[in-house]
Amino acid sequence: MSVFNTSEVEISTFFLIGIPGIETAHIWFSIPICLMYLLAILGNYTILFFIKTEISLHEPMYYFLAMLAFSDLGLSISSLPTKLRVFLLNVTGISPSACFAQIFFIHEFLAMESSVLLIVSADCFIAVYNPLQYTSILTSARVIKIGLLFAGLSILFILPFPFILKRLKFCKKSLLSHSYCLHQDVMMLASSDNRVNIIYGFFMALIALIELVCISVSYMLILKIVLGITSHVGHLKVLNTCISHFCAVLIYYVPIVTLSVLDRFAKNISSVITITIADIFLLVPPVMNPIVYSVKNQQIRSLIQGKLCE
């Protein structure tokens, strides 16, 4: 009898998944998915283009918006290849190296986006709490330094992910849970000890939770200031300053919180629901953020209307 144990052969390909049970309809799902990616890439590129070319937009709040658009653009481009392969071409295989690379970029741009939302919430609080000194506190140079600092920290924290995954052995299971690669999804397939991955993943989740708490505190303080304003006009002015930022926070965090709640309290829920929400999590924020900011921001809206009317 052969002493070769096939269960110890390391897996050379992971397999992604679309929507279980309706694989034959994937081609139809690929149409709205392609349209959403097209809107996301076009919308965020437009925001970046206007902020770069229009001198009137060279202000702190628009630099923050550029950071958000850049992270959304990167997130869309990072998840686009595998989603299109799964839904449009029905190609589900992906090599471990390509999967680990996608994990780095997806998690990196997710971390960058949450960091930008944290910075924007602080920016909004300063604008409401101390509007007279806002321009002296947040100068353009200071904003750029803050952006580069948080981008560097995001890269530093996410960079270990591919390396701690590469040290694992995958010999038995190869089917992932989504149409793209995530660290927590891949590490659960490992045949070897993945305690380092679990600990580091918990550490990153803790950082994300701290960021969410800080964002929540910022908006609670803003709400307290709003409630302390007696005039109706003052209420509207303050709310108009922060409403687009608050919408961006909701668009980003509602799917994450929903997935966490379902995972914790609804163990028997259909996998189709969780997979759909996970897909929404990557698709909707890059699509909606440019729309929200274009609708709520008079300068950007005027620039877009001007270009369309030329």
XYZ file of C-alpha atoms in Angstrom, residues 1 5 21 87 115 134 136 146-147 190 197 220 234 240 256 265 268 271 282 291 304:
21
model
C 0.000 0.000 0.000
C -1.056 10.484 2.032
C -27.740 27.636 -5.514
C -19.987 36.090 -12.071
C -9.147 55.889 8.936
C -10.953 75.902 11.805
C -5.817 77.834 11.383
C -2.337 63.617 8.638
C -3.453 61.782 5.498
C -5.604 26.142 7.137
C -3.609 34.756 12.449
C -22.516 62.469 19.636
C -28.360 77.281 13.030
C -25.673 70.537 6.419
C -20.170 45.565 8.784
C -26.913 35.934 16.848
C -28.678 29.334 11.093
C -25.495 31.781 3.520
C -17.560 46.133 -1.002
C -23.161 60.434 -5.326
C -20.085 68.471 -12.703
